[in-house]
Coordinates of C-alpha atoms and ligand atoms in Angstrom, one line a residue:
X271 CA -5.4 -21.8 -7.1
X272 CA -5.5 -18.6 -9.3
X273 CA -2.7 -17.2 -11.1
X274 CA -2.3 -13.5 -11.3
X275 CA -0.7 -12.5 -14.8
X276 CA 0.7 -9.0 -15.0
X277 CA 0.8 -6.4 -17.8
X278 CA 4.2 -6.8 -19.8
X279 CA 6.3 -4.8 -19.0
X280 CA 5.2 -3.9 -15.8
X281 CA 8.3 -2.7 -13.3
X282 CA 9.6 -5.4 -10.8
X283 CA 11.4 -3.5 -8.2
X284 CA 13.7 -3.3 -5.1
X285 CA 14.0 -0.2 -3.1
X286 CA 16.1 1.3 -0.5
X287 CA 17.5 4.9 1.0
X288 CA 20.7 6.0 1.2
X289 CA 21.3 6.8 5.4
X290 CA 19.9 3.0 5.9
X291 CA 22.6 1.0 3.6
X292 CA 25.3 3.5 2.6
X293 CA 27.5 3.8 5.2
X294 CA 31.1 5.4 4.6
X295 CA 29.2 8.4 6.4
X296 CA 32.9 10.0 6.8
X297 CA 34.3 9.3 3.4
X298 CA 35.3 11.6 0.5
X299 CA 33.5 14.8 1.4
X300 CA 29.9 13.6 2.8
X301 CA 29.0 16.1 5.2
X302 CA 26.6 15.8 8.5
X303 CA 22.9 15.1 7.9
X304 CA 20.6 15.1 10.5
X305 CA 20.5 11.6 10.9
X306 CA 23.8 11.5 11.6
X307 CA 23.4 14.2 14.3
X308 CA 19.9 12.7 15.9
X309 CA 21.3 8.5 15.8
X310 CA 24.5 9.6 17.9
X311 CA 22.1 11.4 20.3
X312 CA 21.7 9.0 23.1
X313 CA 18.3 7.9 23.3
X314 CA 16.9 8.3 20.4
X315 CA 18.0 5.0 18.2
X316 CA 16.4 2.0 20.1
X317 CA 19.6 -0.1 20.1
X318 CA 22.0 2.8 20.1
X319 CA 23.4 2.2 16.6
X320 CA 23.8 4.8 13.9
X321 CA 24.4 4.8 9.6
X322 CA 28.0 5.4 9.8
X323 CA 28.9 1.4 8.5
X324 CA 25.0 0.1 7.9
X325 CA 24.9 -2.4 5.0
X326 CA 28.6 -1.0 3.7
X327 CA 27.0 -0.4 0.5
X328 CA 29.2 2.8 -0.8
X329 CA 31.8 0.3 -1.3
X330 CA 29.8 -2.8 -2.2
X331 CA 27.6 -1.2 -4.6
X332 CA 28.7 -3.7 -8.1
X333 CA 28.0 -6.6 -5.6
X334 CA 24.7 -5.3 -4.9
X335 CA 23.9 -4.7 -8.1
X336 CA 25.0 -8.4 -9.0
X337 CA 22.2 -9.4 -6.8
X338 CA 20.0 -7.4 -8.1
X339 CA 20.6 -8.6 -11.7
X340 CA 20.6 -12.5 -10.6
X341 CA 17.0 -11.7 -9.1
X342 CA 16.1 -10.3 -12.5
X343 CA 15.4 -7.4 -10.7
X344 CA 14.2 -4.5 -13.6
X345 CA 14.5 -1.3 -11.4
X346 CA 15.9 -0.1 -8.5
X347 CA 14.6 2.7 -5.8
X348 CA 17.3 4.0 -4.1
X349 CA 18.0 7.8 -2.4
X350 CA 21.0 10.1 -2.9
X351 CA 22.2 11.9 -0.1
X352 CA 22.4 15.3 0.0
X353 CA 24.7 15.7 2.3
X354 CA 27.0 14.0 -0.1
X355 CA 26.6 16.1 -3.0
X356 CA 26.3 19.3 -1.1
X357 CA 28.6 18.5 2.0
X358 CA 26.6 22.3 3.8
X359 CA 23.9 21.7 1.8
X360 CA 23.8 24.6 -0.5
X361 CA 26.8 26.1 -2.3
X362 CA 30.0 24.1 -3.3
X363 CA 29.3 20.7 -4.5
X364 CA 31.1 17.6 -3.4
X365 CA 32.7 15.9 -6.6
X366 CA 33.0 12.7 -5.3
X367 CA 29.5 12.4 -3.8
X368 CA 28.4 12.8 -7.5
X369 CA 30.7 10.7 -9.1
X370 CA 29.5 7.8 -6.7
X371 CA 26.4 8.2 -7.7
X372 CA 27.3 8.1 -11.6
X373 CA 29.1 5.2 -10.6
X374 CA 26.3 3.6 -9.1
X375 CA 23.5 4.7 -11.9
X376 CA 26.2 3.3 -14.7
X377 CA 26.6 -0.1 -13.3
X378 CA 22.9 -0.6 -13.1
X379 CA 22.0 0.3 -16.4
X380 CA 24.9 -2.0 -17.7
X381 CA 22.9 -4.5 -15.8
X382 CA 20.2 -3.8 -17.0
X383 CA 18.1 -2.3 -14.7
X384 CA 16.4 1.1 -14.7
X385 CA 17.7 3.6 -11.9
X386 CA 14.3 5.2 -10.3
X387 CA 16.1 8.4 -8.3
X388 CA 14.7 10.0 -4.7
X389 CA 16.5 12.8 -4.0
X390 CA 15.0 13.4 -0.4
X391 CA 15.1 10.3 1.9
X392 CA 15.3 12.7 4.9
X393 CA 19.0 12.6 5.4
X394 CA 18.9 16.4 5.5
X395 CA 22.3 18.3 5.3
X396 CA 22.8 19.5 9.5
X397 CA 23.9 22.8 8.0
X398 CA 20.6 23.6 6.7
X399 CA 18.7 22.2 9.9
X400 CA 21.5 24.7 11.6
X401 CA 19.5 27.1 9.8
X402 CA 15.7 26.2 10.6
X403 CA 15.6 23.2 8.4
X404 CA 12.4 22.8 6.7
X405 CA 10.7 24.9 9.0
X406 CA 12.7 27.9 7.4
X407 CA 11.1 28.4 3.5
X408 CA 14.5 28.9 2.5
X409 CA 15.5 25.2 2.5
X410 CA 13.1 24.5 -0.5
X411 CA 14.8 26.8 -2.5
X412 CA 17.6 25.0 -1.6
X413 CA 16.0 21.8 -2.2
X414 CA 15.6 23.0 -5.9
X415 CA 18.8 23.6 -6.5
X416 CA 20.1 20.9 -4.9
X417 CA 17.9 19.0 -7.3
X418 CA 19.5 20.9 -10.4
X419 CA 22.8 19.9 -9.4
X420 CA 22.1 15.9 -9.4
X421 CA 19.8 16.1 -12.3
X422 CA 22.5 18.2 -14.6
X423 CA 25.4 15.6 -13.5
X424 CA 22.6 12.3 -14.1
X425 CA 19.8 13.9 -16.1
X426 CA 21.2 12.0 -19.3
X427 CA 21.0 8.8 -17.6
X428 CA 18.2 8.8 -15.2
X429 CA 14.7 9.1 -16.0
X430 CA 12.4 8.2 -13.3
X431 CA 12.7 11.2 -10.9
X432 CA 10.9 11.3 -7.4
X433 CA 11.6 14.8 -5.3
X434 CA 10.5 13.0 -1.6
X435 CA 9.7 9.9 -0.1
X436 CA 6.5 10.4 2.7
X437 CA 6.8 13.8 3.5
X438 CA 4.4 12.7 6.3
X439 CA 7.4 11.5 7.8
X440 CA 9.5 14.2 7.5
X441 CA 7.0 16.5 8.2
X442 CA 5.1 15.2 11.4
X443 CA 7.1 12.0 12.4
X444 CA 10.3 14.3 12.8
X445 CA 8.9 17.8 14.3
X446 CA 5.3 17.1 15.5
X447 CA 6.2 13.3 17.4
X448 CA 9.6 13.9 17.3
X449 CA 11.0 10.4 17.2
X450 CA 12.5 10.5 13.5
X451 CA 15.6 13.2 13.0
X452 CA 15.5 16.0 14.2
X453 CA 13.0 15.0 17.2
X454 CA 11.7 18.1 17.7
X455 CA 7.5 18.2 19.1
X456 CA 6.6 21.2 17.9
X457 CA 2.7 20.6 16.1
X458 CA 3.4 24.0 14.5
X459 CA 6.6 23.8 13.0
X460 CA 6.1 20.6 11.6
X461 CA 2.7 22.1 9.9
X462 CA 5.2 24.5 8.2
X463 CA 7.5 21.7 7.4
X464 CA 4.9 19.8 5.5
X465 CA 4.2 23.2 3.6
X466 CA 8.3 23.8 2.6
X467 CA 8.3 20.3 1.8
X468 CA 5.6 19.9 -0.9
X469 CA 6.6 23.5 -2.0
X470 CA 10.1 22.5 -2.7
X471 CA 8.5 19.7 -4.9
X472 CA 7.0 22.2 -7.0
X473 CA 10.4 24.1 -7.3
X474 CA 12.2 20.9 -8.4
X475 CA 9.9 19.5 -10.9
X476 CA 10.6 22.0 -13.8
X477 CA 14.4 21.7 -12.7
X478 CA 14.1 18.5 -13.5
X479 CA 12.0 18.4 -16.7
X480 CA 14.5 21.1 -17.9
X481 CA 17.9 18.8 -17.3
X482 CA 16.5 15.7 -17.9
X483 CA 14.1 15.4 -20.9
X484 CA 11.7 12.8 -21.6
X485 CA 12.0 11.8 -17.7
X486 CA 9.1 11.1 -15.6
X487 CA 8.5 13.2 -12.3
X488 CA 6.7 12.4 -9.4
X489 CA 7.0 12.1 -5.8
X490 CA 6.0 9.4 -3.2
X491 CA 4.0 9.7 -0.2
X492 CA 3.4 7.1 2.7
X493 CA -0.9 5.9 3.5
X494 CA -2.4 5.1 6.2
X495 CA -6.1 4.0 4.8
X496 CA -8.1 4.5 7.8
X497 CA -11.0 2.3 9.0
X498 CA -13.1 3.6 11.6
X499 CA -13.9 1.1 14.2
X500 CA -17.7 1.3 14.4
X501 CA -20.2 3.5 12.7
X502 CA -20.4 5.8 15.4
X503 CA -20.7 9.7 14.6
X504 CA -17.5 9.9 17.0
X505 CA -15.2 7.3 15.2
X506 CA -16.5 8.1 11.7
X507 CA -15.2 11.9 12.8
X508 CA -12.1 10.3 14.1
X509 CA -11.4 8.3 10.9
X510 CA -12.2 11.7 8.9
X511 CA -9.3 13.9 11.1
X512 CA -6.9 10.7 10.5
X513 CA -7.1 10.3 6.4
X514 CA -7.0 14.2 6.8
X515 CA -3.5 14.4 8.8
X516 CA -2.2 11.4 7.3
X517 CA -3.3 11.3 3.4
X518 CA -5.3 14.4 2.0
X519 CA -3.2 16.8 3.7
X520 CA -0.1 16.0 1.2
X521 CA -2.3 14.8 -1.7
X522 CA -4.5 17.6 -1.7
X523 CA -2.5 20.2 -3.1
X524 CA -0.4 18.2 -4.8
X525 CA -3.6 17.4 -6.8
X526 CA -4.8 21.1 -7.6
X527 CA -6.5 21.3 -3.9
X528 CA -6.1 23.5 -1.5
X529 CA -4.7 21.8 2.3
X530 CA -8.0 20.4 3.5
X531 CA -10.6 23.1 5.3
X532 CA -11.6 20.5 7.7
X533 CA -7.8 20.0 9.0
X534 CA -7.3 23.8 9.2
X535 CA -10.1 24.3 10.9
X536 CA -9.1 21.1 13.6
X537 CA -6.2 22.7 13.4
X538 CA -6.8 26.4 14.6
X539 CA -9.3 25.0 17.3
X540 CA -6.7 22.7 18.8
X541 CA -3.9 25.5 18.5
X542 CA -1.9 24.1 15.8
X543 CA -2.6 27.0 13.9
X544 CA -2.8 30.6 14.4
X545 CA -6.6 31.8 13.8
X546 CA -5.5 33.2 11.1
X547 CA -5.1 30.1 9.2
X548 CA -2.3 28.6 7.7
X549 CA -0.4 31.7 6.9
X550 CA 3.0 29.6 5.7
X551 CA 0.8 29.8 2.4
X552 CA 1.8 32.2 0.4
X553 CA -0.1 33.6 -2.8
X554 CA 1.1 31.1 -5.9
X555 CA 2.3 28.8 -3.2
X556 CA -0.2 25.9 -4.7
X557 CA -0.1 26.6 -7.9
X558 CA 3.5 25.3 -7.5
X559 CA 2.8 22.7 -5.8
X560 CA 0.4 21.5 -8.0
X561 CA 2.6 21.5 -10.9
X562 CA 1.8 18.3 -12.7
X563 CA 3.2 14.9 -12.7
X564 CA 3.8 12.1 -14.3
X565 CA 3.5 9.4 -11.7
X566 CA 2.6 9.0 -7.9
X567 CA 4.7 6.9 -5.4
X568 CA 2.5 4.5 -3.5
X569 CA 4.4 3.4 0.0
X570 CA 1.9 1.2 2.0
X571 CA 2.7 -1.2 4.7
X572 CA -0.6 -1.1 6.9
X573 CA -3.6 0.4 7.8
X574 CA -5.0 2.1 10.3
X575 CA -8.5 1.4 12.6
X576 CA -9.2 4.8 14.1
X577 CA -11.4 5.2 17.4
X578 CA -12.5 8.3 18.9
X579 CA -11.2 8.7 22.6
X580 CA -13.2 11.6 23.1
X581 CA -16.1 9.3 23.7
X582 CA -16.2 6.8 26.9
X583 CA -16.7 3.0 26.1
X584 CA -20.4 2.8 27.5
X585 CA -21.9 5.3 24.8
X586 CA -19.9 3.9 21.4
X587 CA -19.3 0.4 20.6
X588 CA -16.5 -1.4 22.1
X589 CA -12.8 -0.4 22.1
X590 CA -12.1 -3.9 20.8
X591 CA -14.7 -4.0 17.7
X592 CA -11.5 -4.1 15.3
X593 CA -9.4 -6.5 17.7
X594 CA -11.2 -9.8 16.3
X595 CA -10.0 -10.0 11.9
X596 CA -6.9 -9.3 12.3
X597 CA -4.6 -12.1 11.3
X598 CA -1.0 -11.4 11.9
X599 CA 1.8 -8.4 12.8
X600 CA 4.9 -8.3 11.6
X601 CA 8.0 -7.8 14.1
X602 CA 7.1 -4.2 13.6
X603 CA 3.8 -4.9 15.1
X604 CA 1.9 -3.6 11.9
X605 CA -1.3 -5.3 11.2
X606 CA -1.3 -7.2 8.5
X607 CA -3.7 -6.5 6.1
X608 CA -3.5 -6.5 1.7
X609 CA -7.0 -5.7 1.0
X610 CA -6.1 -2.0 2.1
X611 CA -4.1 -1.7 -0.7
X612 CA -6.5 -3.0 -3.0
X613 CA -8.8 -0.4 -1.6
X614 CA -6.3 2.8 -1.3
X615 CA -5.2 2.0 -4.9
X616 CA -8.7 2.1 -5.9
X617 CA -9.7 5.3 -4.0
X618 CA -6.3 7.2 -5.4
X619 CA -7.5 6.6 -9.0
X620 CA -10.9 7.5 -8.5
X621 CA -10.2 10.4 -6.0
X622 CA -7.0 11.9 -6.9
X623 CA -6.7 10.4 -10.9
X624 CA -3.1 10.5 -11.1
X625 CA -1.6 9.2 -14.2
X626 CA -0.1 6.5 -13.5
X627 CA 1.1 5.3 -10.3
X628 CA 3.7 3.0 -9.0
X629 CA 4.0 1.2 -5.6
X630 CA 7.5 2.5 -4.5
X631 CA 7.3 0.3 -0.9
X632 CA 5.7 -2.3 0.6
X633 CA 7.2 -4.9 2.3
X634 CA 7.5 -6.4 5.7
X635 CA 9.9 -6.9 8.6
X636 CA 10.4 -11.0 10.0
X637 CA 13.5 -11.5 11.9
X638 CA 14.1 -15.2 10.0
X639 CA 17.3 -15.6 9.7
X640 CA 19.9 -18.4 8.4
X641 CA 19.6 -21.9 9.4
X642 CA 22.0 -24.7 10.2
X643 CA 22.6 -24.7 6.5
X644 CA 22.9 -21.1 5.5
X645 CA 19.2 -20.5 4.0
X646 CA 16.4 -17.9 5.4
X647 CA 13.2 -19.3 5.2
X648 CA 10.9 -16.5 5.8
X649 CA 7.4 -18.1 4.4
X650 CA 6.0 -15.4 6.0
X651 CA 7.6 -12.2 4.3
X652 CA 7.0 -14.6 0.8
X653 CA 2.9 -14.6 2.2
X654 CA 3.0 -11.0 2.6
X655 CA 4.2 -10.2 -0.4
X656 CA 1.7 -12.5 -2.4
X657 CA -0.9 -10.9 -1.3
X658 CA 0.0 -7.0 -1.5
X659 CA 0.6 -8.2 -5.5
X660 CA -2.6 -9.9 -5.7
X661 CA -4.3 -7.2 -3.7
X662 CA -3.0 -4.6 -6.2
X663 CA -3.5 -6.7 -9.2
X664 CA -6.9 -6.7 -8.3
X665 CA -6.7 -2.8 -8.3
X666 CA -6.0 -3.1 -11.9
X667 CA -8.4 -5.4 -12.8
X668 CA -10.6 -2.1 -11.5
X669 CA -8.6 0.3 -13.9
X670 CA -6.2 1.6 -11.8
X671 CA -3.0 2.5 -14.1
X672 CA -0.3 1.0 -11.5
X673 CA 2.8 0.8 -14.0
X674 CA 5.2 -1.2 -11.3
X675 CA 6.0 -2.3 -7.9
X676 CA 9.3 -1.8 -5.4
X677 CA 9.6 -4.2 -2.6
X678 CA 10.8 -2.6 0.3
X679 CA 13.7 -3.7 0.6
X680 CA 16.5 -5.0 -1.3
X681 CA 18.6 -5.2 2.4
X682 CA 18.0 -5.4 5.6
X683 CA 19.1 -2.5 6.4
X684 CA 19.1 0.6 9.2
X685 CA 15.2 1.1 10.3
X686 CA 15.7 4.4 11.7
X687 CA 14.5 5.0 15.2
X688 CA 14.3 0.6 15.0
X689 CA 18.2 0.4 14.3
X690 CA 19.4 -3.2 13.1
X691 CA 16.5 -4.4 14.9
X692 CA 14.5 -5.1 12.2
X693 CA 15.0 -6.9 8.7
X694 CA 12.8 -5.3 6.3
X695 CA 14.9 -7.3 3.1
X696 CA 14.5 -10.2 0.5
X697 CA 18.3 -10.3 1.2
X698 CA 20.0 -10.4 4.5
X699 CA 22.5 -8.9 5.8
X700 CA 25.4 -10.4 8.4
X701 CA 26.7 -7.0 9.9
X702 CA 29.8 -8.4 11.3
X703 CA 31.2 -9.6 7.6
X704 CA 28.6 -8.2 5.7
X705 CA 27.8 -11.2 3.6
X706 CA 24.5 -11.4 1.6
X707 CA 22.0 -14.1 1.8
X708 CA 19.1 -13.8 -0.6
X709 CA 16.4 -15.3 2.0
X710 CA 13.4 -17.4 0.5
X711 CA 11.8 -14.7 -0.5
X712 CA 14.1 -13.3 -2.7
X713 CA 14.3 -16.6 -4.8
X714 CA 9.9 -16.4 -4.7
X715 CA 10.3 -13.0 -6.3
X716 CA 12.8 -13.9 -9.0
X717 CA 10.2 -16.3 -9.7
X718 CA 7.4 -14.0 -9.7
X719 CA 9.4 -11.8 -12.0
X720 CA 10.5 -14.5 -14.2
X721 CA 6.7 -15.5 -15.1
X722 CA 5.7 -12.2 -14.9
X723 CA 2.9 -13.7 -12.7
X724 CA 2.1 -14.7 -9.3
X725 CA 0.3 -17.8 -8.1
X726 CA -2.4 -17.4 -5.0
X727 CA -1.2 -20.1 -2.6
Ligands
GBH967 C1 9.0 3.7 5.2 O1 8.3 4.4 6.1 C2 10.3 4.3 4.9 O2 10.2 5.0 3.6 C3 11.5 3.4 4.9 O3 12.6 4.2 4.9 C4 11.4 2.5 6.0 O4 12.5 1.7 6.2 C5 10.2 1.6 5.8 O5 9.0 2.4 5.6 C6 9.9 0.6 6.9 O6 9.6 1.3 8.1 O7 0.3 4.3 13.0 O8 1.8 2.8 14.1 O9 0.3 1.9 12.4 C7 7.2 3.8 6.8 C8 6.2 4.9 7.2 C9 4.5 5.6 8.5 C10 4.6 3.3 8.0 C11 3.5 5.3 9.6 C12 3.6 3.0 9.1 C13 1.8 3.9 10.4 C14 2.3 3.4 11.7 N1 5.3 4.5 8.2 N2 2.8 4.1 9.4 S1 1.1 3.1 12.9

């Protein structure tokens, strides 16, 4: 058995958003999102449930906290909404949206623990989707000074700043496959989504260098490190257009590139976009983007084995090549699989170099819940997350500067288009009195975080 010491003061974290644990979605002033709007659509949430009580945590925020400081937890990643602070999304702000928030970043550093702010966990004000959304290039104005208003009210407190969480996500997800909020399909609005998005990064991080000095910026994007199933021209090509849509397209320019010529030219040939190019860029667009940061957010849950379709069975290798090493899926039916973190840690610091980065999610979903005597024994969530930290202890071992890790997530909580379906926390969550439970895995971690160290099983 080896044992895994980390760096001191390396950051043991929880994470969460605010649309999946908040509730109080009609309380003191929050307006619409477009979460709110999309759940309450029939259809669209697999077991017909919504955010409007979800884990209660607008009122039960010190208890949560509690937790958190019992599990010696050192940070915490959680969202604001902006729908609370900016009930129409731009223009009068909602004073008790921002105070719960100053409630909320208070408590935890009188616990101890070191708030790590997103301000975009997709919960878009409805007013500005009303508008376009992000397709419209006026929402990332709006998006900057929406970030001005949190970071002057919490710019003393907070230092860890992170504009968006996986504008994949709310880029492609939501307008391209249409089955996150607002579930529209259309390839080329979400292209210019993804552009507003990232630009709207680069309009908030000198808002928030200006209100909240000393504080470190950065943003987090979701991976899908891509394996192609055989060495076949056709998958290799498939495996290239995947990291392209998935991973280089965001980190590109947020890295000094320009969006990947391979993608735009996919993209024009398949329609996407004009022949013209990607005209949504506009001269000193990237040079926003790229403004500089001061960390990258790593969320990783699994990866991906892409094979070429174009090609029929008998003249590649077989569909199934990548069927036999798989181990286990979680209820989510991801693959499970740590070494790709290992490996996507690696390739971000030798590709990309970014400062310092942090792992803002990983985490799995296992239904386990209490037993005849009250505990969770989910062995297997505590397995998972062994191995991601080994896997990306061993990325530092290789000199990649990874300053902390959030395990997604505190809660069980709302999984989007999943609804209560799946139980993504170290902690779970009764819906009907909402009582607690740190499962297992929770106690593992306090362990883990205790000894500063993990043991390989
Ligand atoms: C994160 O997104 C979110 O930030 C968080 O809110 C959410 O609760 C959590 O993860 C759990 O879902 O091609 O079918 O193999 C996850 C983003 C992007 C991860 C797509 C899986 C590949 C799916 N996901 N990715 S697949």
């Amino acid at each position: 058995m080896s044992k895994y010491v980390f760096p001191e003061n390396f950051v043991w974290g929880t994470a969460t958003s605010s649309y999946q644990i908040e509730g109080a979605a009609n309380e003191d002033g929050r307006g619409e999102s477009i979460w709110d709007r999309f759940s309450k659509t029939p259809g669209k949430v697999n077991d017909g449930s919504n955010g409007d009580v979800a884990c209660d945590h607008y009122h039960r925020y010190r208890d949560d906290v509690a937790l958190m400081k019992d599990l010696g937890v050192r940070a915490y990643r959680f969202s604001v909404a902006w729908p609370r602070v900016l009930p129409k999304g731009r223009g009068a702000t909602n004073a008790a949206g921002l105070d719960f928030y100053e409630r909320l970043v208070d408590t935890l550093l009188a616990a101890g623990i070191e708030p790590y702010l997103t301000l975009y966990h997709w919960d878009l004000p409805q007013a500005l989707q009303d508008e376009g959304g992000w397709a419209n290039r006026a929402t990332a104005e709006a998006f900057a000074a929406y970030a001005d208003v949190v970071s002057k009210r919490l710019g003393d407190r907070v230092k860890k700043w992170i504009t968006h969480n996986e504008p994949w996500c709310a880029a492609l997800l939501s307008n391209q496959i249409g089955i996150h909020a607002p579930g529209l399909r259309d390839y080329r609005a979400a292209l210019s989504v993804s552009h507003h998005l990232l630009l709207s990064h680069g309009l908030a991080v000198p808002v928030l260098r200006q209100n909240s000095p000393g504080a470190e910026v950065g943003i987090t994007l979701n991976f899908a490190p891509t394996f192609p199933a055989s060495r076949s021209a056709a998958d290799l090509d498939a495996a290239r257009h995947h990291d392209g849509y998935f991973n280089r397209w965001f980190l590109d320019p947020l890295f000094g590139r320009h969006y990947p010529a391979d993608m735009i030219a996919d993209y024009i040939e398949a329609g996407h976009l004009p022949p013209e190019g990607f005209t949504d860029v506009r001269p000193g667009d990237l040079k926003i983007i790229a403004a500089p940061c001061d960390f990258l957010g790593v969320n990783y849950y699994n990866r991906t084995v892409t094979r070429s379709d174009k090609v029929p069975e008998e003249e590649n290798l077989p569909r199934t090549v990548h069927v036999a090493p798989r181990s286990e899926w979680t209820d989510m039916e991801w693959e499970v699989y740590p070494d790709a973190l290992r490996q996507l840690l690696t390739r971000l610091h030798l590709e990309y170099g970014p400062a310092k980065l942090y792992v803002t999610e990983n985490g799995a979903s296992y239904s386990d819940g209490p037993d005849a005597e009250g505990r969770v024994r989910d062995e297997r969530r505590t397995r998972f997350l062994r191995d991601h930290f080994v896997a990306a202890r061993r990325a530092m071992d290789a000199g990649v500067p990874l300053a902390g890790y959030f395990v997604w997530s505190l809660l069980d909580n709302f999984e989007w288009e999943r609804g209560y379906t799946q139980r993504f926390g170290i902690v779970w969550v009764d819906y009907t009195t909402q009582k607690r439970i740190p499962k297992d895995s929770a106690l593992w971690y306090r362990g883990v975080i205790a000894a500063n160290a993990v043991d390989e099983g």
